[in-house]
Coordinates of C-alpha atoms in Angstrom, one line a residue:
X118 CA 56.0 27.3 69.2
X119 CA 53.5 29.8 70.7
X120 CA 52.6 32.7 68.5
X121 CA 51.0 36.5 69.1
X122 CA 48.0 36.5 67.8
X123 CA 46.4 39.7 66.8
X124 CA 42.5 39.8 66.2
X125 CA 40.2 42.2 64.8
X126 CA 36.6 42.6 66.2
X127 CA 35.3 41.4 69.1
X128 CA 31.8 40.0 68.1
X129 CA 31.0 36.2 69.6
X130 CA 33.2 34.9 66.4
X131 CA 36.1 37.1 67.4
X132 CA 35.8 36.5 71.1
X133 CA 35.0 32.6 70.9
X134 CA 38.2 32.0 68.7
X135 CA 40.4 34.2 71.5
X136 CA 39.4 31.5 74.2
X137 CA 40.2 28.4 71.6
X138 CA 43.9 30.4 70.9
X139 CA 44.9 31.4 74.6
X140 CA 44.0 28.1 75.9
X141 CA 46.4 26.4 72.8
X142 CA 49.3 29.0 75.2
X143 CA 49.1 32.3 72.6
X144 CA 49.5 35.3 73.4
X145 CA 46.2 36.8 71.6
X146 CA 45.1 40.5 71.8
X147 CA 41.2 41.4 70.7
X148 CA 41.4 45.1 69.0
X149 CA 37.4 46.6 68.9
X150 CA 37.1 49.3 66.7
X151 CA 33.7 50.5 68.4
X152 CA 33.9 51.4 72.9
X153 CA 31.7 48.2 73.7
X154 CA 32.8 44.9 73.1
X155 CA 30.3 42.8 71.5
X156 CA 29.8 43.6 67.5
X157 CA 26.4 43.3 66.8
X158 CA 25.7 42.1 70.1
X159 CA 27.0 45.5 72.1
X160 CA 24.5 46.6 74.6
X161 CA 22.8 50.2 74.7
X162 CA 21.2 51.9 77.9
X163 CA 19.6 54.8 78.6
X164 CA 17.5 56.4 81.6
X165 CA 17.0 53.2 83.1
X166 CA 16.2 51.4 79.9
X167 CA 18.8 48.6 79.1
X168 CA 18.5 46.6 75.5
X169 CA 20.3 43.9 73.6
X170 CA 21.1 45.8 70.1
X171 CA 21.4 43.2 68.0
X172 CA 20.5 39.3 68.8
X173 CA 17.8 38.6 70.9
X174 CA 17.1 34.5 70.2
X175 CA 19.1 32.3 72.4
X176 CA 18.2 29.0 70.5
X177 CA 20.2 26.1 70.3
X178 CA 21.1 26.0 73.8
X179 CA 23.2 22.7 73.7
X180 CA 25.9 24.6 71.5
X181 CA 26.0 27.4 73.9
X182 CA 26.5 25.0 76.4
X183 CA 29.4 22.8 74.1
X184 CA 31.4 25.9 73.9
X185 CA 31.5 26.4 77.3
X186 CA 32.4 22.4 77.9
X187 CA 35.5 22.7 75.8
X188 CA 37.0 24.9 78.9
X189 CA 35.4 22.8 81.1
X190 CA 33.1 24.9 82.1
X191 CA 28.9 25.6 82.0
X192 CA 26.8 27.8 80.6
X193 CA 25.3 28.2 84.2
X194 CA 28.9 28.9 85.9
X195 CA 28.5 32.4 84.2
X196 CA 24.9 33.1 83.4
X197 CA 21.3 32.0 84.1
X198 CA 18.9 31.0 81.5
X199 CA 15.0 30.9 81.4
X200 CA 12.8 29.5 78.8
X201 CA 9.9 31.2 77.5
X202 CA 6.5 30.0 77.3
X203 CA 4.9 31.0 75.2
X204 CA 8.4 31.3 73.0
X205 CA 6.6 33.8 70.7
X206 CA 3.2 34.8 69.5
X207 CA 2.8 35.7 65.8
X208 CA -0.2 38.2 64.6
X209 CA -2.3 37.6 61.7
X210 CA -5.0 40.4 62.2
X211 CA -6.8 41.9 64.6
X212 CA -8.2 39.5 67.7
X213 CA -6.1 36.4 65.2
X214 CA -2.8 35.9 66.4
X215 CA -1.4 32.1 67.6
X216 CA 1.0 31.2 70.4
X217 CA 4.2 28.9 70.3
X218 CA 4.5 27.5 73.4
X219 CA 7.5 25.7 75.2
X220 CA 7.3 22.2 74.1
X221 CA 6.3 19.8 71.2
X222 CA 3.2 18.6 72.8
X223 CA 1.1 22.1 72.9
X224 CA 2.3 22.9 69.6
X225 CA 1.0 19.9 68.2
X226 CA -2.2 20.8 70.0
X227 CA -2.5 24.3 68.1
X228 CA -1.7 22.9 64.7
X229 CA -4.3 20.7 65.0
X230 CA -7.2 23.3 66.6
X231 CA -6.1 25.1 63.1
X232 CA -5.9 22.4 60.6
X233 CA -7.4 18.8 61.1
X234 CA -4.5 16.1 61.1
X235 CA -1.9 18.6 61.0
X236 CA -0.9 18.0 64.9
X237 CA 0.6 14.2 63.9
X238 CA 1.7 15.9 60.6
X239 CA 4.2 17.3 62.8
X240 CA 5.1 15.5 64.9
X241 CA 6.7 13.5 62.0
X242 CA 8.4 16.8 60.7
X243 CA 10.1 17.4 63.8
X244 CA 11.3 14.1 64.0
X245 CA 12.9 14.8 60.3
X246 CA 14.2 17.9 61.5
X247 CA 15.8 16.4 64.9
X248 CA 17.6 13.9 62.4
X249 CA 18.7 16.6 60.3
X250 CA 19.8 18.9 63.8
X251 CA 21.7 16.2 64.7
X252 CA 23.5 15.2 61.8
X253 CA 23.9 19.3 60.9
X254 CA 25.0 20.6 64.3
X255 CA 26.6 17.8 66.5
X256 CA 29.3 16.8 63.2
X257 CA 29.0 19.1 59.4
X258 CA 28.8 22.7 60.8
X259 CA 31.8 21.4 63.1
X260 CA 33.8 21.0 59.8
X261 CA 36.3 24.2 58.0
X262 CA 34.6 24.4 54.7
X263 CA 37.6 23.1 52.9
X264 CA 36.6 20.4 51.3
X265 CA 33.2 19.4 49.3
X266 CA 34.3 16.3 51.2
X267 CA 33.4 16.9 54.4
X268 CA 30.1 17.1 53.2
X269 CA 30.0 13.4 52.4
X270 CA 28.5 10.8 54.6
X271 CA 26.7 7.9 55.0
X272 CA 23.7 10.0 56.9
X273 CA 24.3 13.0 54.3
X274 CA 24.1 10.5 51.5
X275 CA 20.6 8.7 52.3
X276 CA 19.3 12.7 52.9
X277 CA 21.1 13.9 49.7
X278 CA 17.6 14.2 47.7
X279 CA 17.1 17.3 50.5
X280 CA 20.1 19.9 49.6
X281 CA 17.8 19.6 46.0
X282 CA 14.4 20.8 47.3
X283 CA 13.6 23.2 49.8
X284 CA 11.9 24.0 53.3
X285 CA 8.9 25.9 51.5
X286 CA 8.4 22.9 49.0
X287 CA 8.6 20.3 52.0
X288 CA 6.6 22.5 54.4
X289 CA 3.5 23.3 51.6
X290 CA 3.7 19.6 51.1
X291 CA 2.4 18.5 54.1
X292 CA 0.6 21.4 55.5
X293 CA -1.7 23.8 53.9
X294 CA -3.1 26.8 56.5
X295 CA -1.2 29.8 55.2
X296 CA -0.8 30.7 58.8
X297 CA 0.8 27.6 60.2
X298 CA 3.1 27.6 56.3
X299 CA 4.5 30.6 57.6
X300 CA 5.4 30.0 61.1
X301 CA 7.1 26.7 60.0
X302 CA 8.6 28.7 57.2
X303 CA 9.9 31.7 60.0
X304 CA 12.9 30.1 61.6
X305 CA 15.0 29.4 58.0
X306 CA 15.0 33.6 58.0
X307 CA 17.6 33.4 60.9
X308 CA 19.7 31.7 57.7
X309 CA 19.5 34.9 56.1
X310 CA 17.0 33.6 52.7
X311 CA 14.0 33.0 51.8
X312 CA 12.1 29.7 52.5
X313 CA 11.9 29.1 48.7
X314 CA 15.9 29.5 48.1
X315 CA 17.1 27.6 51.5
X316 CA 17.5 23.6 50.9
X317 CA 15.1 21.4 53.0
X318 CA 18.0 20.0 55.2
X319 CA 17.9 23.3 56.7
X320 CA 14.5 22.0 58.6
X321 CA 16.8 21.9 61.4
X322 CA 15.8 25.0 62.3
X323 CA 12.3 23.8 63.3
X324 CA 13.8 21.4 65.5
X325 CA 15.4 24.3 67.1
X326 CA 12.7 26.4 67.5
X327 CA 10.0 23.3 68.6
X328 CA 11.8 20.7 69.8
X329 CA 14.6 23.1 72.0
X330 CA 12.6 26.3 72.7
X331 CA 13.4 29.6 73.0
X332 CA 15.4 31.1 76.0
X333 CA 16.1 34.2 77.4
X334 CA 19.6 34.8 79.2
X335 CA 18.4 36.5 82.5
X336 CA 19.5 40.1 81.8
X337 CA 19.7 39.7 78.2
X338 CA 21.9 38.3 75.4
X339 CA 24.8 40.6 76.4
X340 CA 25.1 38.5 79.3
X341 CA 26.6 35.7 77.2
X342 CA 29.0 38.3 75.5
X343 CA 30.2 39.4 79.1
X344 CA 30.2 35.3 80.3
X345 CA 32.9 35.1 77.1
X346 CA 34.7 38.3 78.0
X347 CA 35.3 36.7 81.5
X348 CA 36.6 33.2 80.0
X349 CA 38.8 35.5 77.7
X350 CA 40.3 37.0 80.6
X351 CA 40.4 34.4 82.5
X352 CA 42.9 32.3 79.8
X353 CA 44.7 35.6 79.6
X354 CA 43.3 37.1 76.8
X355 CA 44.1 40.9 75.9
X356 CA 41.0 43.5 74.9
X357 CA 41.4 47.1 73.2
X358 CA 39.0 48.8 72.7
X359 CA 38.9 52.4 70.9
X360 CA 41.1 50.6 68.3
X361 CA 40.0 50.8 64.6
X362 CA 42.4 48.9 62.3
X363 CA 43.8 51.2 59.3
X364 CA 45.8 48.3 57.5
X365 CA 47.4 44.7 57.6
X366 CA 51.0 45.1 56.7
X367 CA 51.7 42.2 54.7
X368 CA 55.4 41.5 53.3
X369 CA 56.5 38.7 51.0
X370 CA 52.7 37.6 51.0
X371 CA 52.9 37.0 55.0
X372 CA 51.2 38.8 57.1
X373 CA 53.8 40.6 59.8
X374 CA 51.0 42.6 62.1
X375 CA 48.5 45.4 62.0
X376 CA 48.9 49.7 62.4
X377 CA 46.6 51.2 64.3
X378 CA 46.5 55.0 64.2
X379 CA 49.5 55.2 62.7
X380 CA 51.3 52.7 65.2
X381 CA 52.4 49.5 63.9
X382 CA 51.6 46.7 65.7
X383 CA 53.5 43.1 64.9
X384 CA 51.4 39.5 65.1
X385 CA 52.3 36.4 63.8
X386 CA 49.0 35.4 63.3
X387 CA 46.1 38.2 62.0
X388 CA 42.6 36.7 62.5
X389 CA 39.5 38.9 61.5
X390 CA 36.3 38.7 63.6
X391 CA 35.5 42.3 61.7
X392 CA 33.3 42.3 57.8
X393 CA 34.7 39.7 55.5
X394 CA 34.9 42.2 52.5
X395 CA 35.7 45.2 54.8
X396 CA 39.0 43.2 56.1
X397 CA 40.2 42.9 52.4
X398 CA 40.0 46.4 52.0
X399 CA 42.7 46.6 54.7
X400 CA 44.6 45.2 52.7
X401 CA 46.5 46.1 49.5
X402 CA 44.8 45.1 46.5
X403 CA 47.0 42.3 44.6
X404 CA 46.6 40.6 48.5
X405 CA 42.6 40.3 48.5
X406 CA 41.4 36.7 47.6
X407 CA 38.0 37.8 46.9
X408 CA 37.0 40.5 43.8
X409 CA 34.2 43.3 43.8
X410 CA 32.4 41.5 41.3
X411 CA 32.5 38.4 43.7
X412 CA 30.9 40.4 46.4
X413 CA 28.4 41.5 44.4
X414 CA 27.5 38.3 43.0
X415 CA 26.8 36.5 46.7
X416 CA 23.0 36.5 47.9
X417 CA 23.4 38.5 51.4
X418 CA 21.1 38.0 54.5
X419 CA 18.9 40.9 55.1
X420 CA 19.7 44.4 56.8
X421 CA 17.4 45.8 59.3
X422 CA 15.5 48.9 60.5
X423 CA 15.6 48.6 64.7
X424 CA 14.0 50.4 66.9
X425 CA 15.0 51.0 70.5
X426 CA 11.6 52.4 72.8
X427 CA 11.5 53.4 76.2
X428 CA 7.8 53.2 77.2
X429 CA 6.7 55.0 80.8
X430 CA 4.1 52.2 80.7
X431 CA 3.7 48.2 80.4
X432 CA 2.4 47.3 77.3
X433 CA -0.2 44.5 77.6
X434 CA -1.2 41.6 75.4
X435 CA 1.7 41.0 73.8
X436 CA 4.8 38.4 74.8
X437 CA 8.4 38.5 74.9
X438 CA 9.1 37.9 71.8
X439 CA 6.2 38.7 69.1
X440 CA 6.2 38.6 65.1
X441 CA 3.6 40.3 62.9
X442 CA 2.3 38.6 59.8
X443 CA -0.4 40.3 59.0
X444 CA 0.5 41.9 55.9
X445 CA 1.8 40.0 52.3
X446 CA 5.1 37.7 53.6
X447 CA 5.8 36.3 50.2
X448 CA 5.4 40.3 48.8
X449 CA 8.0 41.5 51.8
X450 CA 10.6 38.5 50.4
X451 CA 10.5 40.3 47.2
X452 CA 11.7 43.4 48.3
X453 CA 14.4 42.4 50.3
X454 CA 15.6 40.2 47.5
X455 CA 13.8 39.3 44.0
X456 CA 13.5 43.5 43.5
X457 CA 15.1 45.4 46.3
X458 CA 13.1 48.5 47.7
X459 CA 11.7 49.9 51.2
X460 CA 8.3 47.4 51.5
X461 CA 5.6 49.5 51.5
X462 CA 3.7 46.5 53.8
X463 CA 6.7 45.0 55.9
X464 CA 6.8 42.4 58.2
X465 CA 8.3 43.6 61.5
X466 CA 9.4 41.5 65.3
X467 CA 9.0 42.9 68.5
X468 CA 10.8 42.0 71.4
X469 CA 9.6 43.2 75.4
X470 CA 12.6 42.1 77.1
X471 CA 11.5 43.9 80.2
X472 CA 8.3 41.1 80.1
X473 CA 10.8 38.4 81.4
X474 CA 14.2 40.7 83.0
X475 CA 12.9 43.5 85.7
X476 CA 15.8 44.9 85.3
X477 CA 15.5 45.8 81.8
X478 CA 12.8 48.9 82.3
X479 CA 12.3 51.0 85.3
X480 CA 9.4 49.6 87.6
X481 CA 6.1 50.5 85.6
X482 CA 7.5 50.5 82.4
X483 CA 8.5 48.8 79.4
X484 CA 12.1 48.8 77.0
X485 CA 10.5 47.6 73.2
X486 CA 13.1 46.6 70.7
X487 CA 11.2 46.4 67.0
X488 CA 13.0 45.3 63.5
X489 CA 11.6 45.3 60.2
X490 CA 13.9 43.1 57.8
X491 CA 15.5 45.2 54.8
X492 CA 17.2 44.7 51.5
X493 CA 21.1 45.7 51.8
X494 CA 22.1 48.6 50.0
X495 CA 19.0 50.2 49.7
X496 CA 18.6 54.3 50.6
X497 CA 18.4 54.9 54.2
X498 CA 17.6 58.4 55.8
X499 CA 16.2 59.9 58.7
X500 CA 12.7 60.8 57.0
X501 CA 12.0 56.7 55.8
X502 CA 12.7 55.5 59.5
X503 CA 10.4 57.9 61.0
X504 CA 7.9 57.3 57.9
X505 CA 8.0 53.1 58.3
X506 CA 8.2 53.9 62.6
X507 CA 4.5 55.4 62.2
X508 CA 3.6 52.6 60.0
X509 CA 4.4 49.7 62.4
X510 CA 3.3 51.8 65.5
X511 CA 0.2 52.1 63.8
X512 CA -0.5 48.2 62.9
X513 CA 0.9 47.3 66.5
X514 CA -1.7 49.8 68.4
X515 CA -4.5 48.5 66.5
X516 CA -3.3 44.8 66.3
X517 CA -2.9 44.4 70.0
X518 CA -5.7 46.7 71.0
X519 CA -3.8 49.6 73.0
X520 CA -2.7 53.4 72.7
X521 CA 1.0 53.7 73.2
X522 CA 2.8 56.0 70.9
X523 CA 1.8 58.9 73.2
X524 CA 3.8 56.6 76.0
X525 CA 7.0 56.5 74.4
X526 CA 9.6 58.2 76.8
X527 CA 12.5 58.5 74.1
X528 CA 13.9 56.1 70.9
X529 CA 16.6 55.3 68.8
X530 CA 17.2 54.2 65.6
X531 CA 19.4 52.1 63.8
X532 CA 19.5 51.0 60.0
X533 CA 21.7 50.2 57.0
X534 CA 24.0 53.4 57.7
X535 CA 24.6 52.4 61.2
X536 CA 25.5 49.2 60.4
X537 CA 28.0 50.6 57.5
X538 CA 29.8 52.7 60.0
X539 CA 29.8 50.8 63.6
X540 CA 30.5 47.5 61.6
X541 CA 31.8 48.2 58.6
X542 CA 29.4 46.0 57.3
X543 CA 29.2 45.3 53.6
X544 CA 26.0 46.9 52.1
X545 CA 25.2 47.4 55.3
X546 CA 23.8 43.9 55.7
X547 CA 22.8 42.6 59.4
X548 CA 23.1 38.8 59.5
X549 CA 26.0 38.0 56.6
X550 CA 25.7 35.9 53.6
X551 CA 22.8 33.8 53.3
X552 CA 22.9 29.9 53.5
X553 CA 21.5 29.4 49.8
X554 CA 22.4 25.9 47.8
X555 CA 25.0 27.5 46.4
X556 CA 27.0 29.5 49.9
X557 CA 27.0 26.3 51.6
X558 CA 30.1 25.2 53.3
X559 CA 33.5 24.5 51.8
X560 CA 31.3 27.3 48.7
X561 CA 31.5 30.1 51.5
X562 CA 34.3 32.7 51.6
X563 CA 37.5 30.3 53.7
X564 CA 38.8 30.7 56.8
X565 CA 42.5 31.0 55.8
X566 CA 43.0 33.6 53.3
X567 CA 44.1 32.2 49.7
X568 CA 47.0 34.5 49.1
X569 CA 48.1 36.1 52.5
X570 CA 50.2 33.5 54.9
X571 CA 48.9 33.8 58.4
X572 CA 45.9 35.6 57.8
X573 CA 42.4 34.0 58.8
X574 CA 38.6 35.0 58.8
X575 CA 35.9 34.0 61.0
X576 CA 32.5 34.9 61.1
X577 CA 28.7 35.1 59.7
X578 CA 30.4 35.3 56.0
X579 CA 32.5 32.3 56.2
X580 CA 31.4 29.0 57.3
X581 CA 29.3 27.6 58.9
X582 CA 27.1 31.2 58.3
X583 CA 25.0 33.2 60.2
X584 CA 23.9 33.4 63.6
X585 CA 24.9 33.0 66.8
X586 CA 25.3 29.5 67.6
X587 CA 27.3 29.1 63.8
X588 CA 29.7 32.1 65.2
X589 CA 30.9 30.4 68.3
X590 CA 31.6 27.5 65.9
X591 CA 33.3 29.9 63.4
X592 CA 35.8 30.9 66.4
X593 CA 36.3 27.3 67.2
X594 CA 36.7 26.3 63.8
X595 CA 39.7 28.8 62.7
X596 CA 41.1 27.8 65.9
X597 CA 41.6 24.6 65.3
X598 CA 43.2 25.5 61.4
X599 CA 45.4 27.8 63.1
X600 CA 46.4 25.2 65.5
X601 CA 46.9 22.4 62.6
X602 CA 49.2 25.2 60.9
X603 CA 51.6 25.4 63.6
X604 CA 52.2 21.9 63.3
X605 CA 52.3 21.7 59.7

C-alpha cells in the first residue's frame, strides 16, 4: 500500500529521497523551512551578481550521473557540465603557487618538477586510491549503516590494515615536499577531519580529485538543485516552501504527521532532510534516540566564515577555484579541532565562478565567493568577520599581485549564526559529522529512528556522511529502508 510521505528540508538529501519515494507511487510532500529550496545549496543574487551559497565542487561525476540513471535519465538531459583545467591552483607565497590541472598525466608532471621521483610515486597512489573509489563508492557507501556487516568483504578484508592508519601517515610515507603533502592531504577536508584523524581508505578522495577532475555545472551548482526539483515534479512530487516545522506529533511511539504553524498535518511516513539533532528537538523528549551528551561527544566537520563579493572589475591571476596555503595548515587544524578558537593565521578558498559562467557577474566584472574553515560553536559577531575579511583580503592582494578591495561593489557575510538560524544546524557546523574511525557507517547516527515507528533521517549526519555525492546516496539509501518497511 502507497503511503503520504511528509519530508522536512529540501537540501540534495531531502530532494533525492523525494524522487526515490514518488517513483515507488507515494504521495510525498517536501516542507522548506527557508523561501529557496536547496539547504545549503540555496542560491543568492544581487545586482547582477549570481553565487552558489554553499557547495561549489562538483566531483564525483559518475554518482551525479547514477542518480540520474535510476529514473532513466542523464545528467546532460537537465544540465551542462564543463571541466576545469586547471581544477584549482593552491598559493604558498608570493610568485609560489602550483596548478592542478585536468588529468593524471600533467599532475604527474608537476610532482615531479617539485620533487624527483615523486611523478611515478603517484601514479601508484592513484591507482590505490582508484581501488579504494571503487570498492567505496560503486558498493559500501551504497549500504544503510545497519550492520558492522556490511562492512565485510573479500576486497574490504585484504585492505583492512587501511581503516588502522591514516591518509597523512600514507601520504608522508611516500612523499616528502610539504607543499605536494598538503595538496594530497586537501581533498580528505571535504570528509569534514583532519588528515591525521581520517583512515587511509579514505584516499578515495584523491582519486576523485586526480583521477575524475573537477567540474563546474554551467551556471553553477544550483543548477543540479533545480535539475532535481524538475525530476521531483515531474514524478509528482509536492514543494512548500515558507514552511518551518514546529513538532512531529507522535502517538503510541508512531509517528502520525507534522504541525506547521499551528496546523496539523498527517503523514504516514516523516523523513527528515533538516539537522539530525535539530529534528529530535521536534520531538518530545522520551521519543529522541540520541542524548545531549551524545551530541557533544561526536567529532563534527567544520563551520565556515563565507564571503559573497561583487567586484566592478575582473580579477586576474587567479583560477576558478583557488586555495591558499601559505600560512601554518597543521596550526589552522588545531583550532578548528584539537583547541577550538578563531585562527589568528587561517587557511581560506576562493572561488571566481564568473571565470568559467558569464552569466555569473555583469560584463567587466567578477562575483568572488571566499571561506575560511571554522571550529563549530565558537563566538561569531559582526566585528570578527569584518576583522578576518581584512586579513584574507590582505594576503590575497599581495599573494596574487593586485589592488581590489577598493573594487568591491557590495558583500555579504555568512558564519556560524547563519548557519544556526537558516539551518538549524547543530553548533552551527557546515558540512555534518566528520568521517573519523570511529563515525563510520553502521557507527553514524541511523536512518530509521530507534524509538519512533515511521520516522527516518537522511543526510550529511547519518550515513554515508558528508558531501554532496554521499547526500544523493543518503536520499536513495532511506528510500530503499522505507520501501523494505512497507513490505515487512
Amino acid at each position: 500500500m502507497m503511503k503520504t510521505i511528509a519530508i522536512i528540508g529540501s537540501g540534495f538529501s531531502a530532494l533525492a529521497a523525494a524522487c526515490y519515494l514518488a517513483k515507488q507511487g507515494n504521495t510525498v510532500t517536501i516542507y522548506e523551512k527557508n523561501d529557496i529550496i536547496g539547504g545549503r545549496a540555496r542560491q543568492f543574487k544581487k545586482d547582477g551578481f549570481t553565487f552558489d551559497m554553499g557547495p561549489s565542487w562538483y566531483w564525483m561525476p559518475d554518482v551525479f550521473e547514477r542518480f540520474f540513471n535510476d529514473f532513466d535519465k542523464k545528467t546532460n538531459d537537465y544540465y551542462e557540465l564543463i571541466k576545469l583545467n586547471p581544477a584549482y591552483r593552491v598559493y604558498f607565497g608570493v610568485d609560489d603557487f602550483i596548478n592542478i590541472y585536468d588529468n593524471l598525466e600533467a599532475i604527474q608532471t608537476t610532482f615531479e618538477t617539485i620533487e624527483k621521483g615523486s611523478g611515478k610515486k603517484l601514479e601508484t597512489f592513484i591507482k590505490q586510491a582508484k581501488s579504494n573509489y571503487d570498492i567505496a563508492i560503486k558498493d559500501l557507501v551504497y549500504r544503510p549503516g545497519i550492520s558492522a556487516l556490511e562492512l565485510i568483504t573479500l576486497e574490504t578484508t585484504l585492505k583492512l590494515h587501511q581503516f588502522f592508519s591514516t591518509v597523512s601517515n600514507d601520504i608522508r610515507r611516500k612523499f616528502k615536499n610539504e607543499r605536494l603533502i598538503q595538496i594530497l592531504e586537501f581533498p580528505v577536508l571535504f570528509l569534514g577531519a583532519k588528515p591525521s584523524k581520517t583512515p587511509s581508505f579514505y584516499n578515495f578522495m584523491n582519486y576523485a580529485d586526480f583521477g575524475l577532475g573537477t567540474w563546474h555545472p554551467k551556471t553553477g551548482m544550483f543548477d543540479v538543485v533545480r535539475a532535481i526539483e524538475k525530476l521531483a515534479t515531474e514524478l509528482g512530487v509536492s514543494i512548500k516552501t515558507n514552511s518551518s516545522i514546529e513538532k512531529i506529533v507522535v502517538e503510541n511511539k508512531i509517528t502520525t504527521g507534522i504541525i506547521i504553524d499551528g496546523k496539523f498535518i498527517k503523514a504516514d511516513i516523516v523523513l527528515s532532510g533538516a539537522d539530525y539533532h535539530h529534528t529530535e528537538t521536534l520531538l518530545d523528549k522520551e521519543h529522541r534516540a540520541y542524548s545531549e551528551k551524545y551530541w557533544e561527544s561526536r567529532v563534527f566537520a567544520p563551520s565556515s566564515l563565507l564571503f559573497f563579493v561583487g567586484f566592478n572589475k575582473k580579477i586576474e591571476n587567479i583560477s576558478h577555484h583557488a586555495l591558499f596555503f601559505d600560512v601554518d595548515f597543521d596550526q589552522h587544524a588545531v583550532d578548528i579541532y584539537d583547541d577550538p578558537k578563531w585562527p589568528e593565521a587561517p587557511l581560506f578558498y576562493a572561488n571566481f565562478p564568473s571565470k568559467t559562467d558569464t552569466t555569473a557577474a555583469p560584463e567587466g566584472m567578477e562575483s568572488g565567493f571566499f571561506l575560511i574553515p571554522l571550529a563549530p560553536g565558537i563566538k561569531d559577531n559582526e566585528s570578527l568577520r569584518e576583522e578576518y575579511f581584512e586579513k584574507i583580503m590582505d594576503r590575497f592582494e599581495k599573494l596574487t599581485d593586485q589592488k581590489i578591495k577598493n573594487n568591491i561593489i557590495f558583500k555579504r557575510s555568512f558564519c556560524k549564526n547563519d548557519f544556526v538560524t537558516d539551518y538549524n544546524a547543530y553548533k552551527g557546523n557546515a558540512y555534518g559529522m566528520a568521517n573519523t574511525l570511529l563515525q563510520t557507517a553502521f557507527l553514524r547516527p541511523k536512518l530509521k529512528s530507534k524509538k519512533v515507528k515511521n520516522l527516518y533521517f537522511t543526510g550529511q549526519l547519518t550515513v554515508p556522511g558528508p558531501g554532496v555525492p554521499p547526500a544523493l546516496i543518503s536520499g536513495k539509501l532511506v528510500a530503499e529502508l522505507i520501501q523494505k518497511s512497507f513490505r515487512s
